[in-house]
Coordinates of C-alpha atoms and ligand atoms in Angstrom, one line a residue:
X1 CA -21.1 38.3 -6.4
X2 CA -20.8 41.3 -5.1
X3 CA -18.1 43.4 -6.7
X4 CA -16.8 44.3 -3.2
X5 CA -16.2 40.4 -2.2
X6 CA -12.7 39.4 -1.9
X7 CA -11.2 36.9 -4.7
X8 CA -10.9 33.9 -2.4
X9 CA -14.9 33.7 -1.5
X10 CA -16.1 32.7 -5.0
X11 CA -12.5 31.7 -7.2
X12 CA -12.5 28.4 -9.1
X13 CA -8.4 27.2 -8.1
X14 CA -7.1 24.3 -10.2
X15 CA -5.1 22.2 -8.6
X16 CA -1.2 21.7 -10.1
X17 CA 0.1 18.7 -9.0
X18 CA 3.3 19.6 -10.4
X19 CA 5.5 16.3 -10.9
X20 CA 2.5 15.2 -13.2
X21 CA 1.4 18.7 -14.9
X22 CA 3.7 19.2 -17.8
X23 CA 7.9 18.7 -17.7
X24 CA 9.3 22.0 -19.8
X25 CA 13.4 20.4 -19.0
X26 CA 12.7 16.7 -20.2
X27 CA 13.2 14.8 -17.5
X28 CA 10.3 13.0 -17.0
X29 CA 9.3 15.3 -14.3
X30 CA 6.9 18.0 -14.3
X31 CA 8.2 21.3 -13.8
X32 CA 8.3 25.5 -13.1
X33 CA 9.2 26.0 -17.0
X34 CA 6.1 23.3 -17.8
X35 CA 3.5 25.6 -16.1
X36 CA 4.8 28.6 -17.1
X37 CA 4.2 27.2 -20.6
X38 CA 1.0 26.1 -20.3
X39 CA -0.5 29.7 -18.7
X40 CA -2.4 30.2 -21.5
X41 CA -4.4 27.0 -21.1
X42 CA -4.9 27.9 -17.7
X43 CA -6.0 31.3 -18.8
X44 CA -8.5 29.8 -21.9
X45 CA -9.4 27.4 -19.7
X46 CA -11.0 30.2 -17.1
X47 CA -9.6 29.3 -13.8
X48 CA -8.7 32.0 -10.9
X49 CA -5.4 30.7 -9.1
X50 CA -3.2 28.1 -9.3
X51 CA -3.0 25.5 -5.8
X52 CA 0.5 24.5 -6.5
X53 CA 1.9 20.9 -4.7
X54 CA 4.9 21.5 -2.8
X55 CA 7.9 22.3 -5.3
X56 CA 10.5 22.9 -2.4
X57 CA 13.7 21.3 -1.7
X58 CA 12.7 17.8 -0.7
X59 CA 14.4 14.1 -0.7
X60 CA 10.7 13.6 -2.4
X61 CA 9.5 10.4 0.1
X62 CA 6.2 11.6 -0.5
X63 CA 7.0 13.9 -3.5
X64 CA 7.2 17.1 -1.8
X65 CA 5.5 16.6 1.2
X66 CA 8.8 15.7 3.1
X67 CA 10.5 19.5 2.8
X68 CA 14.2 20.2 3.3
X69 CA 14.5 24.1 3.0
X70 CA 11.3 25.4 3.0
X71 CA 13.4 28.8 0.9
X72 CA 14.3 26.8 -2.0
X73 CA 12.9 25.0 -4.8
X74 CA 14.3 21.3 -5.1
X75 CA 16.4 21.0 -8.5
X76 CA 13.6 19.0 -9.9
X77 CA 10.7 21.8 -10.7
X78 CA 13.5 25.0 -11.0
X79 CA 14.7 27.8 -8.8
X80 CA 13.9 30.6 -6.4
X81 CA 14.1 33.2 -9.8
X82 CA 11.8 30.9 -11.6
X83 CA 9.5 30.8 -9.1
X84 CA 9.4 34.6 -9.2
X85 CA 9.1 34.5 -12.9
X86 CA 5.9 32.5 -12.5
X87 CA 4.3 33.8 -10.3
X88 CA 4.8 37.4 -12.4
X89 CA 3.8 35.7 -15.4
X90 CA 0.6 34.4 -14.1
X91 CA -0.4 37.6 -12.4
X92 CA -0.3 38.9 -15.9
X93 CA -2.5 36.0 -17.4
X94 CA -4.9 37.2 -14.3
X95 CA -4.3 34.3 -12.2
X96 CA -3.0 33.9 -8.8
X97 CA -1.2 31.6 -7.1
X98 CA -1.0 29.8 -4.0
X99 CA 1.9 27.1 -3.4
X100 CA 1.3 24.4 -0.7
X101 CA 3.2 24.4 2.7
X102 CA 3.9 22.0 4.8
X103 CA 4.1 22.8 8.4
X104 CA 3.3 19.3 10.4
X105 CA 6.0 17.9 9.7
X106 CA 9.8 18.7 7.6
X107 CA 12.3 15.9 5.7
X108 CA 14.1 13.9 7.8
X109 CA 16.8 15.9 5.7
X110 CA 15.8 19.6 7.1
X111 CA 19.0 20.9 9.0
X112 CA 16.9 20.6 11.9
X113 CA 16.5 17.4 12.2
X114 CA 19.5 16.3 11.1
X115 CA 21.0 18.9 13.9
X116 CA 18.9 17.2 16.4
X117 CA 19.9 13.7 15.6
X118 CA 23.2 15.0 16.1
X119 CA 22.9 17.0 19.6
X120 CA 21.4 14.0 21.2
X121 CA 18.7 13.0 23.8
X122 CA 17.8 16.2 26.1
X123 CA 19.4 18.7 23.6
X124 CA 17.1 22.2 22.7
X125 CA 17.9 21.1 19.1
X126 CA 15.5 17.6 20.0
X127 CA 13.1 20.4 21.0
X128 CA 12.0 21.5 17.9
X129 CA 10.6 17.8 17.1
X130 CA 8.8 15.3 19.1
X131 CA 11.2 13.0 20.8
X132 CA 10.6 10.5 23.7
X133 CA 12.2 7.4 25.3
X134 CA 10.6 4.0 23.9
X135 CA 8.1 2.1 26.9
X136 CA 9.4 -1.2 28.6
X137 CA 12.5 -2.1 30.5
X138 CA 14.6 -1.4 27.4
X139 CA 13.1 1.1 26.1
X140 CA 12.3 -0.5 23.1
X141 CA 8.6 -0.2 22.6
X142 CA 7.2 3.2 21.0
X143 CA 6.2 6.0 23.8
X144 CA 2.6 4.8 22.7
X145 CA 0.2 2.9 20.3
X146 CA -0.2 5.6 17.4
X147 CA -0.2 4.7 13.6
X148 CA 1.7 6.2 10.8
X149 CA -1.3 7.6 8.4
X150 CA 0.9 5.7 5.7
X151 CA 0.5 2.3 7.8
X152 CA 3.4 0.9 10.7
X153 CA 3.7 2.7 14.2
X154 CA 3.8 6.4 13.7
X155 CA 7.1 5.8 16.0
X156 CA 10.9 5.3 14.6
X157 CA 13.9 4.3 17.0
X158 CA 17.5 6.2 16.7
X159 CA 20.9 4.7 17.2
X160 CA 20.7 6.7 20.8
X161 CA 17.2 4.6 21.9
X162 CA 15.2 8.0 21.8
X163 CA 12.1 7.8 19.1
X164 CA 10.9 10.5 17.6
X165 CA 7.4 10.9 16.6
X166 CA 6.5 10.9 12.3
X167 CA 2.3 10.9 11.4
X168 CA 3.3 10.1 7.8
X169 CA 6.5 8.2 7.0
X170 CA 9.7 7.7 8.7
X171 CA 11.2 10.3 6.6
X172 CA 8.6 13.4 7.9
X173 CA 9.0 13.5 11.5
X174 CA 6.2 15.8 13.0
X175 CA 7.6 19.4 14.3
X176 CA 6.4 20.1 17.9
X177 CA 4.3 23.4 17.7
X178 CA 4.6 23.7 21.5
X179 CA 8.0 25.2 20.9
X180 CA 8.2 29.0 19.8
X181 CA 11.3 28.6 17.2
X182 CA 8.6 26.4 15.2
X183 CA 6.1 29.3 15.3
X184 CA 8.6 32.2 14.3
X185 CA 10.4 29.9 11.8
X186 CA 7.0 29.6 9.8
X187 CA 6.1 32.8 10.2
X188 CA 9.6 33.4 8.8
X189 CA 8.9 31.1 5.5
X190 CA 5.2 32.5 5.2
X191 CA 6.8 36.1 5.2
X192 CA 9.7 34.7 2.4
X193 CA 6.6 33.9 0.2
X194 CA 4.4 36.5 0.6
X195 CA 7.2 39.0 -0.2
X196 CA 7.6 37.6 -3.4
X197 CA 4.1 38.1 -4.7
X198 CA 2.1 34.4 -4.0
X199 CA -1.3 34.6 -3.1
X200 CA -1.5 32.4 -0.5
X201 CA -1.2 29.2 0.5
X202 CA -3.2 25.7 1.2
X203 CA -1.7 24.0 4.2
X204 CA -1.0 20.7 4.2
X205 CA -2.7 18.6 7.1
X206 CA -3.7 21.7 9.1
X207 CA -5.6 19.8 11.9
X208 CA -2.8 18.4 12.9
X209 CA -0.1 20.6 14.0
X210 CA -1.0 20.4 18.2
X211 CA -0.3 17.1 19.7
X212 CA -1.9 16.2 23.0
X213 CA 1.5 16.9 25.3
X214 CA 1.0 14.5 27.4
X215 CA 1.1 11.8 23.9
X216 CA -1.3 9.5 25.5
X217 CA -2.4 6.5 23.7
X218 CA -5.7 6.7 21.7
X219 CA -8.7 6.7 23.4
X220 CA -10.9 3.6 22.4
X221 CA -13.1 5.5 19.3
X222 CA -16.6 4.9 18.0
X223 CA -16.8 3.0 14.8
X224 CA -18.5 5.8 12.8
X225 CA -22.2 4.8 11.8
X226 CA -22.2 3.8 8.1
X227 CA -22.8 7.5 6.7
X228 CA -23.0 9.2 9.7
X229 CA -20.3 12.0 10.8
X230 CA -18.8 11.1 14.0
X231 CA -19.1 13.3 17.0
X232 CA -15.8 15.0 18.0
X233 CA -13.8 13.4 20.6
X234 CA -10.8 14.7 22.6
X235 CA -8.1 13.2 19.8
X236 CA -4.9 13.2 20.8
X237 CA -3.5 14.5 17.5
X238 CA -6.0 15.3 15.1
X239 CA -8.3 18.7 15.5
X240 CA -7.6 20.0 18.7
X241 CA -8.5 23.3 19.8
X242 CA -5.7 24.5 20.0
X243 CA -4.0 24.8 16.4
X244 CA -6.5 27.6 15.9
X245 CA -4.2 29.5 17.9
X246 CA -1.5 29.3 15.5
X247 CA -3.8 30.0 12.1
X248 CA -4.9 33.5 14.4
X249 CA -1.2 34.7 14.3
X250 CA -0.8 33.5 10.4
X251 CA -3.8 35.6 9.8
X252 CA -2.9 38.4 10.9
X253 CA 0.2 37.9 8.9
X254 CA -1.4 37.7 6.1
X255 CA -3.8 40.3 6.3
X256 CA -0.4 42.7 6.6
X257 CA 0.4 42.5 3.3
X258 CA -1.8 43.7 0.2
X259 CA -4.3 41.9 -2.0
X260 CA -6.0 39.8 -0.4
X261 CA -3.7 36.8 0.2
X262 CA -5.7 33.8 1.4
X263 CA -5.5 30.8 3.1
X264 CA -7.2 27.2 2.5
X265 CA -6.4 24.2 4.7
X266 CA -6.9 21.0 4.4
X267 CA -8.7 20.0 7.4
X268 CA -9.9 16.3 7.9
X269 CA -13.0 16.8 11.0
X270 CA -15.8 14.8 12.0
X271 CA -18.1 17.2 11.5
X272 CA -18.8 20.6 9.7
X273 CA -19.1 22.8 12.8
X274 CA -15.9 21.5 13.5
X275 CA -14.5 22.5 10.2
X276 CA -16.3 26.0 10.7
X277 CA -13.9 26.5 13.4
X278 CA -11.0 26.8 11.2
X279 CA -12.7 30.2 8.9
X280 CA -13.7 32.0 11.5
X281 CA -13.3 36.1 10.9
X282 CA -9.7 35.6 12.6
X283 CA -9.0 32.2 11.6
X284 CA -8.4 31.0 7.9
X285 CA -10.5 31.8 4.9
X286 CA -11.3 28.9 3.3
X287 CA -11.0 24.9 4.1
X288 CA -11.4 22.3 1.6
X289 CA -15.3 20.7 1.7
X290 CA -14.1 16.7 1.9
X291 CA -17.6 16.2 2.8
X292 CA -18.9 16.8 -0.4
X293 CA -15.9 14.4 -2.2
X294 CA -16.7 11.7 -0.1
X295 CA -20.8 12.3 -0.6
X296 CA -22.2 9.1 -2.2
X297 CA -23.6 9.8 -5.7
X298 CA -27.5 10.0 -4.1
X299 CA -29.4 12.8 -3.7
X300 CA -30.2 12.5 -0.5
X301 CA -26.5 12.3 1.0
X302 CA -25.3 15.1 -1.6
X303 CA -28.4 17.8 -0.6
X304 CA -27.6 16.9 3.1
X305 CA -23.8 17.9 2.3
X306 CA -24.8 21.0 0.8
X307 CA -27.4 22.1 3.4
X308 CA -24.9 21.5 6.2
X309 CA -21.9 23.0 4.7
X310 CA -23.9 26.0 4.0
X311 CA -25.4 26.2 7.0
X312 CA -22.3 25.6 9.5
X313 CA -19.7 27.5 7.3
X314 CA -22.6 30.6 7.0
X315 CA -22.7 31.1 10.8
X316 CA -19.2 32.0 11.0
X317 CA -19.3 34.0 7.6
X318 CA -17.2 32.2 5.7
X319 CA -17.3 31.0 1.6
X320 CA -18.1 27.1 0.7
X321 CA -15.6 25.4 -1.0
X322 CA -16.4 22.2 -3.3
X323 CA -13.8 19.5 -4.2
X324 CA -14.2 16.8 -6.3
X325 CA -11.1 14.8 -6.2
X326 CA -7.4 15.7 -5.8
X327 CA -4.0 14.0 -5.5
X328 CA -4.4 11.5 -2.7
X329 CA -8.0 10.4 -3.8
X330 CA -9.1 8.2 -6.7
X331 CA -9.9 10.1 -9.4
X332 CA -14.2 10.5 -9.5
X333 CA -15.1 9.2 -12.6
X334 CA -14.4 6.0 -11.3
X335 CA -15.7 6.7 -7.5
X336 CA -19.3 7.1 -9.4
X337 CA -18.8 4.5 -12.2
X338 CA -19.0 2.0 -9.2
X339 CA -21.9 0.5 -9.2
X340 CA -22.3 0.7 -5.4
X341 CA -21.2 4.9 -5.9
X342 CA -21.3 4.9 -2.1
X343 CA -19.7 7.2 0.2
X344 CA -16.1 7.8 0.9
X345 CA -14.6 7.6 4.2
X346 CA -11.7 10.1 5.3
X347 CA -8.3 8.1 5.1
X348 CA -10.0 5.9 3.0
X349 CA -8.2 3.1 1.6
X350 CA -6.9 3.1 -1.6
X351 CA -8.0 -0.7 -2.8
X352 CA -10.7 -0.2 -6.1
X353 CA -13.4 -2.3 -5.2
X354 CA -16.4 -3.7 -7.3
X355 CA -16.9 -3.6 -11.4
X356 CA -16.4 0.0 -13.1
X357 CA -18.6 1.3 -15.4
X358 CA -16.4 4.4 -16.9
X359 CA -18.9 5.9 -19.1
X360 CA -21.7 5.6 -16.5
X361 CA -18.6 7.9 -13.9
X362 CA -18.0 9.8 -16.7
X363 CA -21.5 10.7 -17.1
X364 CA -21.9 11.2 -13.4
X365 CA -18.9 13.3 -13.5
X366 CA -19.7 16.1 -16.6
X367 CA -23.2 16.2 -14.3
X368 CA -21.1 17.2 -10.9
X369 CA -19.4 19.4 -12.5
X370 CA -21.7 21.3 -13.1
X371 CA -23.8 20.8 -9.8
X372 CA -20.2 22.0 -8.2
X373 CA -19.8 25.3 -10.3
X374 CA -23.0 26.7 -9.9
X375 CA -23.4 26.4 -5.9
X376 CA -22.5 29.4 -3.4
X377 CA -18.4 30.2 -3.0
X378 CA -15.6 28.7 -4.5
X379 CA -14.5 25.3 -6.1
X380 CA -11.1 23.4 -6.8
X381 CA -10.3 21.6 -10.1
X382 CA -7.9 18.8 -10.0
X383 CA -5.5 19.1 -12.9
X384 CA -6.7 16.5 -16.0
X385 CA -10.2 16.9 -14.3
X386 CA -11.2 18.9 -17.2
X387 CA -9.8 16.7 -19.6
X388 CA -12.0 13.5 -17.8
X389 CA -9.0 11.6 -16.9
X390 CA -9.9 8.4 -15.5
X391 CA -7.6 6.9 -12.4
X392 CA -5.4 4.5 -14.1
X393 CA -6.0 1.7 -11.5
X394 CA -4.0 -1.1 -13.3
X395 CA -0.3 1.0 -13.5
X396 CA 2.4 -2.3 -12.8
X397 CA 3.3 -2.9 -9.4
X398 CA 6.6 -2.6 -10.4
X399 CA 6.3 1.5 -11.3
X400 CA 4.4 2.3 -7.8
X401 CA 6.1 5.0 -6.1
X402 CA 3.5 6.6 -3.8
X403 CA 5.2 5.2 0.3
X404 CA 1.9 3.8 1.1
X405 CA 2.5 1.1 -1.3
X406 CA 5.7 -0.3 0.3
X407 CA 4.3 1.5 4.4
X408 CA 0.9 -1.2 3.4
X409 CA 3.0 -4.2 3.1
X410 CA 1.8 -4.0 -0.6
X411 CA -1.7 -4.2 0.2
X412 CA -2.2 -1.0 -1.1
X413 CA -1.4 0.2 -4.5
X414 CA -1.2 4.1 -3.1
X415 CA -2.2 7.5 -5.2
X416 CA -0.3 7.1 -8.2
X417 CA -3.5 6.2 -10.3
X418 CA -4.4 10.0 -10.0
X419 CA -1.3 11.4 -10.6
X420 CA -0.2 10.5 -14.1
X421 CA 1.1 12.8 -16.2
X422 CA -1.5 14.3 -18.4
X423 CA -1.5 14.6 -21.9
X424 CA -1.2 17.2 -23.8
X425 CA -1.3 15.9 -27.8
X426 CA -0.2 14.1 -30.1
X427 CA -0.7 10.3 -30.7
X428 CA 1.5 8.4 -28.5
X429 CA 3.1 8.8 -25.1
X430 CA 4.7 11.5 -23.5
X431 CA 1.5 12.7 -25.2
X432 CA 3.3 15.8 -25.1
X433 CA 3.7 16.1 -21.4
X434 CA 7.6 16.2 -22.1
X435 CA 9.4 18.1 -25.0
X436 CA 10.1 15.7 -28.1
X437 CA 13.7 15.5 -27.2
X438 CA 13.3 14.4 -23.7
X439 CA 15.9 12.7 -22.3
X440 CA 13.4 10.3 -19.5
X441 CA 9.8 8.4 -19.8
X442 CA 7.5 10.3 -17.5
X443 CA 7.6 9.5 -14.1
X444 CA 4.8 7.2 -14.3
X445 CA 3.6 5.5 -18.0
X446 CA 0.7 7.1 -19.3
X447 CA -2.0 4.4 -20.5
X448 CA -2.1 4.0 -24.8
X449 CA -5.7 5.6 -25.5
X450 CA -4.5 8.8 -23.7
X451 CA -4.8 10.1 -27.1
X452 CA -7.7 11.0 -27.1
X453 CA -8.4 12.3 -24.3
X454 CA -5.3 15.1 -24.9
X455 CA -6.3 18.8 -24.4
X456 CA -5.0 19.1 -27.9
X457 CA -7.4 16.4 -29.0
X458 CA -10.7 18.1 -27.0
X459 CA -10.2 21.2 -28.1
X460 CA -13.3 22.7 -30.4
X461 CA -14.9 19.1 -29.8
X462 CA -18.2 20.5 -28.2
X463 CA -19.2 17.1 -27.0
X464 CA -15.7 16.8 -24.8
X465 CA -15.2 17.4 -20.6
X466 CA -12.6 20.4 -21.6
X467 CA -15.2 21.9 -23.8
X468 CA -17.9 21.5 -21.0
X469 CA -15.1 23.1 -17.9
X470 CA -14.4 25.8 -20.3
X471 CA -18.0 27.0 -21.3
X472 CA -19.7 26.3 -17.5
X473 CA -16.4 28.5 -16.1
X474 CA -17.0 30.9 -19.1
X475 CA -20.6 31.5 -17.8
X476 CA -19.5 31.3 -14.7
X477 CA -17.5 34.4 -15.0
X478 CA -20.2 36.6 -16.9
X479 CA -23.4 35.0 -15.0
X480 CA -24.3 37.6 -12.1
X481 CA -25.8 34.7 -9.9
X482 CA -23.1 32.5 -9.9
X483 CA -19.7 32.6 -7.6
X484 CA -20.4 34.0 -3.7
X485 CA -24.0 34.4 -2.7
X486 CA -27.5 32.4 -1.7
X487 CA -28.9 29.7 -3.0
X488 CA -32.9 28.5 -2.9
X489 CA -33.8 24.5 -3.1
X490 CA -36.9 24.2 -5.7
X491 CA -39.5 21.8 -4.8
X492 CA -38.9 18.8 -6.8
X493 CA -39.4 15.0 -6.8
X494 CA -37.0 12.4 -4.6
X495 CA -34.0 12.0 -7.1
X496 CA -33.9 15.2 -8.8
X497 CA -32.1 18.4 -7.1
X498 CA -33.1 22.0 -8.0
X499 CA -31.7 25.3 -6.9
X500 CA -32.2 29.3 -7.9
X501 CA -30.1 31.4 -7.3
X502 CA -30.3 34.9 -8.1
X503 CA -31.0 37.0 -10.5
X504 CA -32.9 33.9 -12.4
X505 CA -30.4 31.2 -12.5
X506 CA -31.2 27.1 -11.9
X507 CA -29.4 24.4 -11.6
X508 CA -30.9 20.7 -12.0
X509 CA -29.5 17.6 -11.3
X510 CA -31.1 14.0 -12.2
X511 CA -30.2 11.5 -9.7
X512 CA -32.8 9.2 -10.2
X513 CA -34.0 6.4 -12.5
X514 CA -36.5 8.6 -14.5
X515 CA -36.4 11.5 -17.0
X516 CA -37.3 14.7 -15.7
X517 CA -38.7 17.3 -17.4
X518 CA -37.4 20.7 -17.7
X519 CA -39.3 23.7 -15.6
X520 CA -40.1 26.9 -17.7
X521 CA -36.9 28.6 -18.5
X522 CA -36.4 31.4 -20.6
X523 CA -32.9 29.6 -22.2
X524 CA -31.0 27.3 -21.4
X525 CA -27.4 27.7 -20.7
X526 CA -25.8 24.3 -20.5
X527 CA -26.8 21.0 -19.9
X528 CA -23.8 18.3 -19.4
X529 CA -25.1 16.1 -22.6
X530 CA -27.8 17.2 -24.9
X531 CA -31.2 17.4 -23.6
X532 CA -33.4 15.2 -25.5
X533 CA -37.1 16.7 -26.1
X534 CA -37.1 18.9 -23.0
X535 CA -36.4 16.0 -20.4
X536 CA -33.3 15.7 -18.0
X537 CA -32.2 12.1 -18.5
X538 CA -30.6 10.7 -15.5
X539 CA -27.3 11.3 -14.4
X540 CA -28.0 14.3 -16.6
X541 CA -27.7 18.4 -15.1
X542 CA -28.9 21.2 -16.4
X543 CA -27.9 25.4 -15.9
X544 CA -31.4 27.3 -16.8
X545 CA -31.8 30.9 -17.2
X546 CA -35.3 31.6 -15.5
Ligands
NOJ1 C1 -1.8 15.6 2.9 C2 -1.0 15.4 1.1 O1 -2.2 16.1 0.5 C3 -0.8 14.5 1.2 O2 -0.5 13.9 -0.4 C4 0.2 13.8 2.0 O3 1.2 12.7 1.8 C5 0.2 13.9 3.3 N1 -0.9 15.4 3.6 C6 1.8 14.3 4.4 O4 2.0 15.7 3.6

């Protein structure tokens, strides 16, 4: 990597799902004090930055993705002063901080939405959201046929008869990005946090801000052919071209601040070309590469995703990002441990299917980590991934909190299974997540067998997932071939992926069912499992010096 390349082109960014990371005050919910106490752990893990899920004041209808005040920290998590302390201390540890920003919708408790409800139809206050009269003689039918992402119609009627749009829960009314005050407000919020030292933002639902002003019914969509990207259609709310104007303005704003502030877009697009449009030179810096996360454990599928990603992003000069898990999807040991190990689809339902082989899934997760951390560009590590945490698939129904569970009429369990609080130490729950004298239990129960998965239990155990991540991240920091840059595929039999990066680095991944003899090398830098007799076993990966 060139020493002048900006940090975000090669950063390893650790995702902190704040509710579940570390609880400093003993109320059973993670908070800023907890993050501050774990900075030494994050430093020794070797990550460059933290993306922190929303920490703003919120009624928590969608765990913070319903923001009531973008300039306040929710009391569950701390205060603005504590956020400032965290930013400062993280910087002292050489770690950057990237909060989430949620511009598609606010909370229904946001002052603007409350004012809109009070002011009534036709008022300027309603103009900042998307209010419409209903259809039908009594206006009792929603204005169009859009569904909410979490189930049910995307419209809710208010007592005076108008309806408002919410692509997510009814507690998350969509803003009207055709309104200049919405632009001005978010630019002011970005400045508020940039001036407090944050290094960038993760943009929630970055592809959804602009709606077709006519709010037409959904066009008929071709069913996605299995595994094939669907061509982009002129969708009335997802990934509309006009959204890029917003990000060009945000880019200019970020560039006014010193120190390479940067954005990462959560943009779900039909094709890599559409994703690349978000990261053109005058647009955002990076975007999550969900195609990699959705890929099946299959050499052809993985190679296609890698090639398409690098080609499309290369066309616009943007670095790739590589992501295996986050707080919205089933943790990858469970995805890879299903015999089908099939492709995941955007908007995948959260229903586990098929028998699980967690040992196999974990073995593949170890290999996937070496693949991800050696591909050109940056990478994301979702908290607990470095501990090999599995999805908790058997949370009792009585504890489920994700709005998906209620909104789907109890047909989808939702995303709680990947959000279970982190086990840090000790033999029993809360495994150091909360202090010893905590007044409440963790907000989701932790499995009884997580003692061996704690950070403490894995520290120093060379066979552990934690040590694998630590070794990989430390090699990645030191090795001049890793991070930003290029790669070349090597000739290998079908089923084995191998690529070279200069100077002198090769990554191999065996996705076949046969062992594969390692090619000539000067040394083995790291392997996902011990290598037997110079042969890479199925579902194993290796980093070689050549
Ligand atoms: C995407 C976030 O990652 C998810 O957790 C949230 O529910 C939706 N956006 C709505 O904000």
